PDB file of N, CA, C and O in Angstrom:
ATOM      1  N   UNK B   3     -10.670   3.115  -1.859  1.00  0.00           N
ATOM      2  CA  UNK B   3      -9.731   2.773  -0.821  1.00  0.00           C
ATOM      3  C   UNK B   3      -8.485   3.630  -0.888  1.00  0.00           C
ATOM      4  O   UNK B   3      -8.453   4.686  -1.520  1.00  0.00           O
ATOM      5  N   UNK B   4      -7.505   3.156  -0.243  1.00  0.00           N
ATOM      6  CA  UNK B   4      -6.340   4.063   0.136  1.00  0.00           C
ATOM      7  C   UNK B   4      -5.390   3.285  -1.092  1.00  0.00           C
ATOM      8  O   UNK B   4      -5.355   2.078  -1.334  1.00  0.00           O
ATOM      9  N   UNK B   5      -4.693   4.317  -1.727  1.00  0.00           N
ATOM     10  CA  UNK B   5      -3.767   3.777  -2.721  1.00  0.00           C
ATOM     11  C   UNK B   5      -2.178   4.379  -2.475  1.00  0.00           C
ATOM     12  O   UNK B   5      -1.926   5.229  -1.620  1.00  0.00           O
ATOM     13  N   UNK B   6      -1.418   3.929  -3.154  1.00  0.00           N
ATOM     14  CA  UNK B   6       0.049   4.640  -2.849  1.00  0.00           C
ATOM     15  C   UNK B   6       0.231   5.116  -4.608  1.00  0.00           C
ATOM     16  O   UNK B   6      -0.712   4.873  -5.361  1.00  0.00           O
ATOM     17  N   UNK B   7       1.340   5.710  -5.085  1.00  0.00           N
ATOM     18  CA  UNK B   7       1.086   6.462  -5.990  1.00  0.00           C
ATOM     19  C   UNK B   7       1.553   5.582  -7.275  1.00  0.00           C
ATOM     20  O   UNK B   7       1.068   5.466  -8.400  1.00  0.00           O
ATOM     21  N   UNK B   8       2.525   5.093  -6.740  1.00  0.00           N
ATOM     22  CA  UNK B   8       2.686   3.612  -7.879  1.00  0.00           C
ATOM     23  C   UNK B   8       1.593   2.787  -8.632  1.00  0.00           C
ATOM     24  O   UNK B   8       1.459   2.460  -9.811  1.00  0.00           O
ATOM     25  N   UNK B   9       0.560   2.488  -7.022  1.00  0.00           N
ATOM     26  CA  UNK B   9      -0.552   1.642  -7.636  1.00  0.00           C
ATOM     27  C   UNK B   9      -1.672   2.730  -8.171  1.00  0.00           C
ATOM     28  O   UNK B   9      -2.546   2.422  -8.982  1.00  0.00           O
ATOM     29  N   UNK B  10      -1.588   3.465  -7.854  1.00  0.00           N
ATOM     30  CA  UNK B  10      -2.614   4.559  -9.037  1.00  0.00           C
ATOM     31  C   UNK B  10      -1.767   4.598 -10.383  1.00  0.00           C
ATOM     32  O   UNK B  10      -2.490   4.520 -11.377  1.00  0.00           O
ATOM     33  N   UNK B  11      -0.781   4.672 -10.579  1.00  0.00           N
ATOM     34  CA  UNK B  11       0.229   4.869 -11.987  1.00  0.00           C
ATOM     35  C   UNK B  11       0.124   3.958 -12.066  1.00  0.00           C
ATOM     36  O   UNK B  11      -0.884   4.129 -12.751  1.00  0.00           O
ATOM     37  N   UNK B  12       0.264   2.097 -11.989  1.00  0.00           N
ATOM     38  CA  UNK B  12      -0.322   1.227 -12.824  1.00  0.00           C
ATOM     39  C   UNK B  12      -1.707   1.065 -13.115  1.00  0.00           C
ATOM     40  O   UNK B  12      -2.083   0.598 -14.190  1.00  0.00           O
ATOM     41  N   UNK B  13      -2.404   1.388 -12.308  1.00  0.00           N
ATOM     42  CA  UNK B  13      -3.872   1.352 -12.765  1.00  0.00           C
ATOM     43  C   UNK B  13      -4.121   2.336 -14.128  1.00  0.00           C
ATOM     44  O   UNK B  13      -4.678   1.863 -15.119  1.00  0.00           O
ATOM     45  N   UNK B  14      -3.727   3.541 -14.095  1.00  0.00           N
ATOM     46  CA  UNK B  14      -3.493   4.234 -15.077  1.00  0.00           C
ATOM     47  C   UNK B  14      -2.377   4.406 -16.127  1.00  0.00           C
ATOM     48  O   UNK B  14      -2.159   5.598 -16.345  1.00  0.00           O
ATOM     49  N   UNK B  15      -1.695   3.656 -16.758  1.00  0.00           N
ATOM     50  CA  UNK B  15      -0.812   3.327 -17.559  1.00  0.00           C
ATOM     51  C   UNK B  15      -0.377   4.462 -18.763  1.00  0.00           C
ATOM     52  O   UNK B  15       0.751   4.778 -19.142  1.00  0.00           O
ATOM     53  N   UNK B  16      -1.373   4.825 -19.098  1.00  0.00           N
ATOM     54  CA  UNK B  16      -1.280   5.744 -20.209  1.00  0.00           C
ATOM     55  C   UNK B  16      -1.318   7.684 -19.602  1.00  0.00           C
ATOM     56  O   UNK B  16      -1.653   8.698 -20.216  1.00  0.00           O
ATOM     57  N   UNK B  17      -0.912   7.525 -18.466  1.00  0.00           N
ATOM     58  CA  UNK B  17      -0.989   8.795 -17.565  1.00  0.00           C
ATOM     59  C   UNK B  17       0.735   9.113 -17.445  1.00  0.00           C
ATOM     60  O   UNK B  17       1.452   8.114 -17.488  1.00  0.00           O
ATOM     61  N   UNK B  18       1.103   9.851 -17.364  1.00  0.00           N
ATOM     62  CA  UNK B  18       2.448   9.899 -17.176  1.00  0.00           C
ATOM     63  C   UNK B  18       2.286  10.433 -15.780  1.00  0.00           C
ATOM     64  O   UNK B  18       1.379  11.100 -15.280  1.00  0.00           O
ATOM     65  N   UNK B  19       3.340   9.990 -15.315  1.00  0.00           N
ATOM     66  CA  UNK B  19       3.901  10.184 -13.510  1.00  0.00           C
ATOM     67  C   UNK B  19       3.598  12.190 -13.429  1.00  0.00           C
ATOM     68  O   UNK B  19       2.841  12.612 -12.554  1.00  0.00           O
ATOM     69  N   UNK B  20       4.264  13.167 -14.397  1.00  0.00           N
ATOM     70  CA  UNK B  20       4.003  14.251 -14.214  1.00  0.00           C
ATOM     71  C   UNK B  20       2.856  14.647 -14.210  1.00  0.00           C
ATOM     72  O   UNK B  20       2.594  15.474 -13.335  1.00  0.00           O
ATOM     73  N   UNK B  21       1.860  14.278 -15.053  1.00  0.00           N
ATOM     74  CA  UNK B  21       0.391  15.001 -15.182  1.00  0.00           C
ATOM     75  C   UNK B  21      -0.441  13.708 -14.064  1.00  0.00           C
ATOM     76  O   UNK B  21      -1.654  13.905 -14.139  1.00  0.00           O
ATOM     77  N   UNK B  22      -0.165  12.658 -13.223  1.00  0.00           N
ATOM     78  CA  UNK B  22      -0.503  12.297 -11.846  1.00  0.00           C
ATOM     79  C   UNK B  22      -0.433  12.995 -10.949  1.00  0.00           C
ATOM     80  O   UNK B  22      -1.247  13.345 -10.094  1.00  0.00           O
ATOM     81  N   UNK B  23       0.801  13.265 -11.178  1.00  0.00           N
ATOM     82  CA  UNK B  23       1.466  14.036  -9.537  1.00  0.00           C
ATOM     83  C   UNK B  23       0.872  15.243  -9.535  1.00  0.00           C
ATOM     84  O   UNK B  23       0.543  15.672  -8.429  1.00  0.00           O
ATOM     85  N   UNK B  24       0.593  16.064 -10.710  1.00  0.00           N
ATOM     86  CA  UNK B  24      -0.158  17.582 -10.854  1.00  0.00           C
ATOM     87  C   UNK B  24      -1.756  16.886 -10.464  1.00  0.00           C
ATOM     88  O   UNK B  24      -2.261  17.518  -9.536  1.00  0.00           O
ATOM     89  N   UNK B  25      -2.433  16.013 -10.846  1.00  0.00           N
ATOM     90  CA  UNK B  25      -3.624  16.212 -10.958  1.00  0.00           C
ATOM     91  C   UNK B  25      -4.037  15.919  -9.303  1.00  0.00           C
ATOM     92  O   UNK B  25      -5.033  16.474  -8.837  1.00  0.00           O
ATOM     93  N   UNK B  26      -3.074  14.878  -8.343  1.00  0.00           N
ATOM     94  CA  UNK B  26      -3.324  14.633  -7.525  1.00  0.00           C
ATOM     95  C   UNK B  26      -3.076  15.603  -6.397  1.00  0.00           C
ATOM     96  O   UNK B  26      -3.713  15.759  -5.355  1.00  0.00           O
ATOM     97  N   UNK B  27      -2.062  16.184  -6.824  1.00  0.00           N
ATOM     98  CA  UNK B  27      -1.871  17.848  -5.719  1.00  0.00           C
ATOM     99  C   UNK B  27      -2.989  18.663  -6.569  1.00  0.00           C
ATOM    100  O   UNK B  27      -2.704  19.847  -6.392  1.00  0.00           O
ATOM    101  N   UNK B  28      -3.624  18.616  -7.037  1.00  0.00           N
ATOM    102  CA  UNK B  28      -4.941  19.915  -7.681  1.00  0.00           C
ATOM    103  C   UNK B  28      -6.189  19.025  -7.014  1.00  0.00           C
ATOM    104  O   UNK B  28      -7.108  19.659  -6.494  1.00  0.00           O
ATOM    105  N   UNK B  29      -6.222  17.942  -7.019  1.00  0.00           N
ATOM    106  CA  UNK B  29      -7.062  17.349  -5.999  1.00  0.00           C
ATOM    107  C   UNK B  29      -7.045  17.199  -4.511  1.00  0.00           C
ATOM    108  O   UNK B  29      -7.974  17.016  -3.724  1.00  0.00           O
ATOM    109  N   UNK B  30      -5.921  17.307  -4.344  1.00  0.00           N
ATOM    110  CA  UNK B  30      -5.324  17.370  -2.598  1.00  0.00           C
ATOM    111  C   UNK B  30      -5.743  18.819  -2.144  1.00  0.00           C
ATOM    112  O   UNK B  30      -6.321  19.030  -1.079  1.00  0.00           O
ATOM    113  N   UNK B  31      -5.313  20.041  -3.276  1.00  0.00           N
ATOM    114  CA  UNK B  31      -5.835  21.129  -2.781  1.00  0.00           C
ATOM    115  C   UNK B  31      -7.104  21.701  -2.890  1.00  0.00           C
ATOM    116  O   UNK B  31      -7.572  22.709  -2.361  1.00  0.00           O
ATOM    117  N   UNK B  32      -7.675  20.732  -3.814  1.00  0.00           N
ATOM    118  CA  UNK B  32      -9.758  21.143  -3.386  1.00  0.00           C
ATOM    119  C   UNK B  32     -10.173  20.579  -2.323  1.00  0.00           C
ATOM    120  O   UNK B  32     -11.183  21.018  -1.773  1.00  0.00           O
ATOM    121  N   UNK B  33      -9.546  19.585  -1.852  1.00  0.00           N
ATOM    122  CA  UNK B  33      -9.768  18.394  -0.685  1.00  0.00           C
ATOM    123  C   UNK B  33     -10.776  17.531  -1.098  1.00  0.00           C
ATOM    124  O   UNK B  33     -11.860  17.316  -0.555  1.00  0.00           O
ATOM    125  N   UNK B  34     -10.331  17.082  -2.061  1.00  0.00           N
ATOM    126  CA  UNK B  34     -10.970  15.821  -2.691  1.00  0.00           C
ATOM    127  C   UNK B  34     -10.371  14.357  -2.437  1.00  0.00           C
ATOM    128  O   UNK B  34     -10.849  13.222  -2.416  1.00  0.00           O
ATOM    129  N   UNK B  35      -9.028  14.948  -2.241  1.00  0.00           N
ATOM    130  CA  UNK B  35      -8.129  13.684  -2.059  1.00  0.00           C
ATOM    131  C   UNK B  35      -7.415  13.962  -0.702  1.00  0.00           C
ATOM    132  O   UNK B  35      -7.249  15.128  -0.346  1.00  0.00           O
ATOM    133  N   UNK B  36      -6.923  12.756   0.183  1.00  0.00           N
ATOM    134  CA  UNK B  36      -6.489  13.345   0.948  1.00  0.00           C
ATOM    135  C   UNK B  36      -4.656  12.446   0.935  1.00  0.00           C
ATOM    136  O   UNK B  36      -4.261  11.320   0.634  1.00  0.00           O
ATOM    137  N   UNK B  37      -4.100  13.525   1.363  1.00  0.00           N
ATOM    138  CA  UNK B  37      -2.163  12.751   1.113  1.00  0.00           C
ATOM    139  C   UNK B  37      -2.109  12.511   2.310  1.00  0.00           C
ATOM    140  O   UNK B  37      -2.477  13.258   3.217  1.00  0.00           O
ATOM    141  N   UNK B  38      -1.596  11.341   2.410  1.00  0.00           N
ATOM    142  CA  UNK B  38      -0.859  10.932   3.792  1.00  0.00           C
ATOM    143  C   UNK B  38       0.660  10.780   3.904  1.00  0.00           C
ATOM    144  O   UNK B  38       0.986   9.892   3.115  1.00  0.00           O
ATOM    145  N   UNK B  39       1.579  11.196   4.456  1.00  0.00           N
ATOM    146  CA  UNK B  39       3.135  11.045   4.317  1.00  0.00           C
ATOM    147  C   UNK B  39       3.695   9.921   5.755  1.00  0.00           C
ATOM    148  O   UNK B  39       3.414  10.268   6.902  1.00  0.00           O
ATOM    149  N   UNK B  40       3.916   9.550   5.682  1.00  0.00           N
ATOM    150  CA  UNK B  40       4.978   8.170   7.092  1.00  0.00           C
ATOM    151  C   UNK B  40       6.327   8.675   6.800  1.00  0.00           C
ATOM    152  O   UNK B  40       6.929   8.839   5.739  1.00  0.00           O
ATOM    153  N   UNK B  41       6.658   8.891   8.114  1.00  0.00           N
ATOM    154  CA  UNK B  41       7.723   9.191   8.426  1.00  0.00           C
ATOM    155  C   UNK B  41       9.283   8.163   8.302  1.00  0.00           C
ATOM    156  O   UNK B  41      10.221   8.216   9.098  1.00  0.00           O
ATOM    157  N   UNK B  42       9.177   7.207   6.981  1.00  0.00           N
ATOM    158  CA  UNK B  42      10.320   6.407   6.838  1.00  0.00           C
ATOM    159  C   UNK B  42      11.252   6.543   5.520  1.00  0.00           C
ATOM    160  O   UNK B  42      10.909   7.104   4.479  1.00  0.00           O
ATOM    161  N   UNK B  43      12.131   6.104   5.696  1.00  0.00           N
ATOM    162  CA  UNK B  43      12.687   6.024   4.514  1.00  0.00           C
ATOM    163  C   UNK B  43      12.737   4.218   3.674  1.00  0.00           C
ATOM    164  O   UNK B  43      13.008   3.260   4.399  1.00  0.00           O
ATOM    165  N   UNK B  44      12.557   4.079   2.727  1.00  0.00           N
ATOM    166  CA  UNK B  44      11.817   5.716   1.694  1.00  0.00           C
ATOM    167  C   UNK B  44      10.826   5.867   2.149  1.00  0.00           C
ATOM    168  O   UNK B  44      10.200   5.126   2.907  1.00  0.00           O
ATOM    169  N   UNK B  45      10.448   7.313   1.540  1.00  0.00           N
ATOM    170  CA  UNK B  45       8.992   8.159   2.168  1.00  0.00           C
ATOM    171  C   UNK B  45       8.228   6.790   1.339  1.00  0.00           C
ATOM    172  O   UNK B  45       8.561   5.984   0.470  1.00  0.00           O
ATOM    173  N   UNK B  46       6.896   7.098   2.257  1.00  0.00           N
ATOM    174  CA  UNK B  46       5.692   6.269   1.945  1.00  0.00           C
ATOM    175  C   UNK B  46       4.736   7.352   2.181  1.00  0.00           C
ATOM    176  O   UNK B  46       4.614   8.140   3.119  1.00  0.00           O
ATOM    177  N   UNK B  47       3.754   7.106   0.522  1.00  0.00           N
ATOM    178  CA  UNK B  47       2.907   8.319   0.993  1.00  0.00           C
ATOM    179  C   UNK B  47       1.586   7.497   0.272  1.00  0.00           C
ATOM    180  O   UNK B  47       1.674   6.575  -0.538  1.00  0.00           O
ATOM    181  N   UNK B  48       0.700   7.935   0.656  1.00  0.00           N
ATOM    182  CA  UNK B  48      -0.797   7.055   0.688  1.00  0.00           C
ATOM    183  C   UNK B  48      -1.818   8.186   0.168  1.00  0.00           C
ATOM    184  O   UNK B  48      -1.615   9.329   0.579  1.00  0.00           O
ATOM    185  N   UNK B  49      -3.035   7.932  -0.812  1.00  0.00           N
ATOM    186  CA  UNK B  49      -3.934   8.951  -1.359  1.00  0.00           C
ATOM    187  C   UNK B  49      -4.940   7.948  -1.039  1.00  0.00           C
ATOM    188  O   UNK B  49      -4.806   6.737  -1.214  1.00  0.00           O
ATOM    189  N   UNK B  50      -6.279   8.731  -0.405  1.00  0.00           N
ATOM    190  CA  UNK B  50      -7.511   8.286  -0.513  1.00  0.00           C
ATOM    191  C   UNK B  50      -8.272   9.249  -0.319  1.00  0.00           C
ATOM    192  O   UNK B  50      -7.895  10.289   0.222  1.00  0.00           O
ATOM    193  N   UNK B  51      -9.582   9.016  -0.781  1.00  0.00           N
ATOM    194  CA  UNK B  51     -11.028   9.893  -0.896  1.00  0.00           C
ATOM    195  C   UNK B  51     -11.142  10.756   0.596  1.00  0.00           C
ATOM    196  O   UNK B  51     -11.052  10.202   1.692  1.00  0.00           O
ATOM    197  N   UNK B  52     -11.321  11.969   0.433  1.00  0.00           N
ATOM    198  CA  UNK B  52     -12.074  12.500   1.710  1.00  0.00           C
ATOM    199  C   UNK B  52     -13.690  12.145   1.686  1.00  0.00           C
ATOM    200  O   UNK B  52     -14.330  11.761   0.708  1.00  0.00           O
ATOM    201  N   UNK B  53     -14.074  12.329   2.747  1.00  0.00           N
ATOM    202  CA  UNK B  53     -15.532  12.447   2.488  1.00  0.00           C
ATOM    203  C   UNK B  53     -16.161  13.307   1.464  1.00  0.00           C
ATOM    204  O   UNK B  53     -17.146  12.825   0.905  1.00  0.00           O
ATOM    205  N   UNK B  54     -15.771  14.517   1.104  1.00  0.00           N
ATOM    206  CA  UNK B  54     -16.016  15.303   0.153  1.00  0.00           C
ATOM    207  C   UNK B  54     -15.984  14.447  -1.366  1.00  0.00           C
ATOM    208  O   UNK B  54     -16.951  14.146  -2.066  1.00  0.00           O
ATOM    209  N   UNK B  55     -14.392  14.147  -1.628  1.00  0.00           N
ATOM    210  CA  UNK B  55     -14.485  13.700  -2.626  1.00  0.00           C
ATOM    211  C   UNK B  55     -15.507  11.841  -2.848  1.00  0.00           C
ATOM    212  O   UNK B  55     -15.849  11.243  -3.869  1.00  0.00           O
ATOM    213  N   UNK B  56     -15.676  11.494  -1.342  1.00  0.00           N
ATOM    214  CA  UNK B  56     -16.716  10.625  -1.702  1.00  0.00           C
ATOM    215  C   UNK B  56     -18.270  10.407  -2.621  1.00  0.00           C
ATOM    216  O   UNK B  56     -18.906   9.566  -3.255  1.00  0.00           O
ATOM    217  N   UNK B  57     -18.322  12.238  -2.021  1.00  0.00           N
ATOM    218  CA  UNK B  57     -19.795  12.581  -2.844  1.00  0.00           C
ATOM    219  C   UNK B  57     -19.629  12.270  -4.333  1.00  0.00           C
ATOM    220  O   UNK B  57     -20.687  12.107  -4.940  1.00  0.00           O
ATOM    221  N   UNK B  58     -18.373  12.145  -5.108  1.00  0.00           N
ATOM    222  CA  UNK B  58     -18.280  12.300  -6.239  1.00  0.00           C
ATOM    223  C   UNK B  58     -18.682  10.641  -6.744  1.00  0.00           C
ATOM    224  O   UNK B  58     -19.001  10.638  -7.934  1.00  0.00           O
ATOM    225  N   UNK B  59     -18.721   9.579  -6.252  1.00  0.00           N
ATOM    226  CA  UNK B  59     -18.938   8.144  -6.107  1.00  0.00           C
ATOM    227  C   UNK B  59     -20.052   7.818  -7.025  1.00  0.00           C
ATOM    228  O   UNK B  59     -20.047   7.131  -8.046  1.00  0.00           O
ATOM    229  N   UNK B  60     -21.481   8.779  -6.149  1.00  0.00           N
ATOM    230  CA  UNK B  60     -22.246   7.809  -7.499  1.00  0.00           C
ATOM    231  C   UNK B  60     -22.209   8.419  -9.105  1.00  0.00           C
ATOM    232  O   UNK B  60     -22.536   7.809 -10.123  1.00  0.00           O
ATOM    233  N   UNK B  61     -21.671   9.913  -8.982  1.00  0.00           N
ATOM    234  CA  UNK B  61     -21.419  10.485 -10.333  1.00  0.00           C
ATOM    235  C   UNK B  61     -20.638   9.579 -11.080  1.00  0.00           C
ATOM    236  O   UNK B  61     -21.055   9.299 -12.204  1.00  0.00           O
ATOM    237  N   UNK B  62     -19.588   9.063 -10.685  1.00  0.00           N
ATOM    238  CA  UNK B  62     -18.771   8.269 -11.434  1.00  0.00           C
ATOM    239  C   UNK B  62     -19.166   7.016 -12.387  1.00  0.00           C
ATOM    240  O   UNK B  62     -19.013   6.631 -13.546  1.00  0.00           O
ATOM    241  N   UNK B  63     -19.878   6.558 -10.952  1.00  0.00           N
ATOM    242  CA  UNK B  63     -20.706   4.853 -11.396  1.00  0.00           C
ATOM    243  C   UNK B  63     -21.630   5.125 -12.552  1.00  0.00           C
ATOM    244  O   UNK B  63     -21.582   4.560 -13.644  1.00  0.00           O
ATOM    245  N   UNK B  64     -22.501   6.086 -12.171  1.00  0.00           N
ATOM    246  CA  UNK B  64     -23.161   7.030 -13.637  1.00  0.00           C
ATOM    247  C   UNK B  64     -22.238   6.991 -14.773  1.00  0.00           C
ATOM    248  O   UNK B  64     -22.520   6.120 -15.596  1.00  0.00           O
ATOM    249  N   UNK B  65     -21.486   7.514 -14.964  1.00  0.00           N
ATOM    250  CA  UNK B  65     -20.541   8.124 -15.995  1.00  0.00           C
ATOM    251  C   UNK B  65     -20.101   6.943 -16.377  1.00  0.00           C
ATOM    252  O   UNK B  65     -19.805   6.857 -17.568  1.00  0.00           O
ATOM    253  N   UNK B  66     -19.951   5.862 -15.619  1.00  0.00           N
ATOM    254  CA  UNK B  66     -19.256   4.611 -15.675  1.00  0.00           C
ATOM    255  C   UNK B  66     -20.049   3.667 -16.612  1.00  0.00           C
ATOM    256  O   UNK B  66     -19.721   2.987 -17.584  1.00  0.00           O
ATOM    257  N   UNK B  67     -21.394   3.913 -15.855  1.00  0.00           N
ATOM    258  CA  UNK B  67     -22.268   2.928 -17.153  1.00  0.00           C
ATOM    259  C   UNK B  67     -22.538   3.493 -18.276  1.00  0.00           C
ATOM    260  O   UNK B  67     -22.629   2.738 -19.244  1.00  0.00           O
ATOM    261  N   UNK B  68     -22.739   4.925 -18.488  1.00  0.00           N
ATOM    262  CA  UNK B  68     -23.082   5.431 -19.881  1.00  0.00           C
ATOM    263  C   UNK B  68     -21.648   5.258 -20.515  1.00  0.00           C
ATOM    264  O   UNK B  68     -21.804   6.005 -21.481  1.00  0.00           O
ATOM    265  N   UNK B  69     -20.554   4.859 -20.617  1.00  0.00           N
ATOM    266  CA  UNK B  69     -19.682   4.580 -21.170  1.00  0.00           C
ATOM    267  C   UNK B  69     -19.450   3.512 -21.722  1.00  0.00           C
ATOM    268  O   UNK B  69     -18.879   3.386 -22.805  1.00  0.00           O
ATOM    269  N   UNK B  70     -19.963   2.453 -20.879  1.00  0.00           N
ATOM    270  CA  UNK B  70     -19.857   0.982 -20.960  1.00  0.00           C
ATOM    271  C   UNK B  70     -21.497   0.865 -22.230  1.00  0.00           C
ATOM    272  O   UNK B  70     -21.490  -0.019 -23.087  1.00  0.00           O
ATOM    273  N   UNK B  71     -22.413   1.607 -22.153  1.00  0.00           N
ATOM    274  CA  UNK B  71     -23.549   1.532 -22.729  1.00  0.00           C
ATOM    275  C   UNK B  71     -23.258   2.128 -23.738  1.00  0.00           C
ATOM    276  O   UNK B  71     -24.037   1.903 -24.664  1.00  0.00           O
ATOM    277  N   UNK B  72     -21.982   3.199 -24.081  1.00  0.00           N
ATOM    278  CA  UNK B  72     -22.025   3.646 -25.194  1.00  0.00           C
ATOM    279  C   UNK B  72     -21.331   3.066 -26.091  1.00  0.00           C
ATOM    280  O   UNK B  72     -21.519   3.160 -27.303  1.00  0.00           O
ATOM    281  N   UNK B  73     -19.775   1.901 -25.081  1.00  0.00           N
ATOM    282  CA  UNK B  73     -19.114   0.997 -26.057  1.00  0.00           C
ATOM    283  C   UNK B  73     -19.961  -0.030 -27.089  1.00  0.00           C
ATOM    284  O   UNK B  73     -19.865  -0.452 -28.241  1.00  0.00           O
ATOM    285  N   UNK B  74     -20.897  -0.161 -25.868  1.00  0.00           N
ATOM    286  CA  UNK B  74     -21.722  -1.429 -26.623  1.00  0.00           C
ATOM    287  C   UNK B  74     -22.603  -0.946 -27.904  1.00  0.00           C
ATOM    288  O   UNK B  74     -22.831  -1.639 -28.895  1.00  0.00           O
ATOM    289  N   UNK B  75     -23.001   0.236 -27.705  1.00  0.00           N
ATOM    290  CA  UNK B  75     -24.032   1.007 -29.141  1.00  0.00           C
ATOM    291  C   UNK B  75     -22.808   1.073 -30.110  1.00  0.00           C
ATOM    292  O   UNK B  75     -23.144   0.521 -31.158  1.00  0.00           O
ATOM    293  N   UNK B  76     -21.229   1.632 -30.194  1.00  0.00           N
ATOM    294  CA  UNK B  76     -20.723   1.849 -31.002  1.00  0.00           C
ATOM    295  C   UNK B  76     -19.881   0.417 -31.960  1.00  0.00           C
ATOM    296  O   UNK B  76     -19.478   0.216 -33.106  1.00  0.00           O
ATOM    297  N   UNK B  77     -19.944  -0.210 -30.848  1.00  0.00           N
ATOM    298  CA  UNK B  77     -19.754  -2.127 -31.479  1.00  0.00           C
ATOM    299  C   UNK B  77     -20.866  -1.988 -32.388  1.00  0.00           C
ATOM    300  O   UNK B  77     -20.754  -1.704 -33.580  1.00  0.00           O
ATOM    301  N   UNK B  78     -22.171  -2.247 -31.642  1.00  0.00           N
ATOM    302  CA  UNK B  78     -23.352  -2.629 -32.831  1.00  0.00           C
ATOM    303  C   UNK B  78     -23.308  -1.827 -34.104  1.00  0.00           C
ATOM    304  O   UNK B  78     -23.370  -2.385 -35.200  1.00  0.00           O
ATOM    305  N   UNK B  79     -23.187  -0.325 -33.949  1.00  0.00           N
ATOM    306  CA  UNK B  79     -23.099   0.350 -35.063  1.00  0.00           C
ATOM    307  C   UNK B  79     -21.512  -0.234 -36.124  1.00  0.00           C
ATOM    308  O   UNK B  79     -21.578  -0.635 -37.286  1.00  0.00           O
ATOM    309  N   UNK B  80     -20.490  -0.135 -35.459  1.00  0.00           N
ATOM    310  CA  UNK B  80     -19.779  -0.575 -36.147  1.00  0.00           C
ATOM    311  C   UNK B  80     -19.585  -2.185 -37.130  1.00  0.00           C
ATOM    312  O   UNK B  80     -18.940  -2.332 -38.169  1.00  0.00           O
ATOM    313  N   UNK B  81     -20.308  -3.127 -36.437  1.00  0.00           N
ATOM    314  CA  UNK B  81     -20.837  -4.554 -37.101  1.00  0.00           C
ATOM    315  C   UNK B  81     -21.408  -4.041 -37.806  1.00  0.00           C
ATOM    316  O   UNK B  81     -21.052  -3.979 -38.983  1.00  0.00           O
ATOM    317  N   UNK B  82     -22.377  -3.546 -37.410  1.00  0.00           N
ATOM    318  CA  UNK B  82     -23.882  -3.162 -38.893  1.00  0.00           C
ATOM    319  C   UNK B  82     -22.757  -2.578 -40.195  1.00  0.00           C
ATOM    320  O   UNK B  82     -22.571  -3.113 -41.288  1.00  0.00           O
ATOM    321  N   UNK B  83     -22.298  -1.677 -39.805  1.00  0.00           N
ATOM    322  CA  UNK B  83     -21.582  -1.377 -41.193  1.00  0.00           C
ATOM    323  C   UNK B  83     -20.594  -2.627 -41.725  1.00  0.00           C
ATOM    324  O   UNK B  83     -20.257  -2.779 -42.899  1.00  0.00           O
ATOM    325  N   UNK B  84     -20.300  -3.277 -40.879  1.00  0.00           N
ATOM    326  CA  UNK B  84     -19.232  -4.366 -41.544  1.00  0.00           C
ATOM    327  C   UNK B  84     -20.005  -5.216 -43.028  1.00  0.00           C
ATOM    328  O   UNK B  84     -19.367  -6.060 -43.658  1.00  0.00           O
TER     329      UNK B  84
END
């Protein structure tokens, strides 16, 4: 969905605001992401998926479960040694 840049920086906590703001203009300029600006004060500016960067969706969900599958192997391994 469409996010504003705050709620991407709490979702990501351990990201600092500088290496956001770089990664999201390096994504804005592959056109992965797309910026939206409103004309108010204060500026309001909005990031969401282009279609392009949609393709990237089921890669993620992929990446998403072998992570979640790998927490769970490194629990078991780590009990076994307990």
């Amino acid at each position: 969905g469409t996010r504003r840049f705050n709620e991407l920086s709490r979702l990501m906590p351990a990201v600092t605001q500088r290496m956001l703001t770089r990664q999201l203009r390096e994504l804005e300029a592959d056109q992965v992401v797309a910026r939206k600006v409103y004309p108010e004060v204060p500026p309001k500016v909005e990031y969401s998926l282009t279609e392009f960067g949609r393709t990237l969706e089921p890669v993620l969900v992929t990446l998403q479960g072998w992570g979640v599958a790998y927490l769970e192997q490194i629990t078991r391994i780590r009990k076994a040694r307990a």
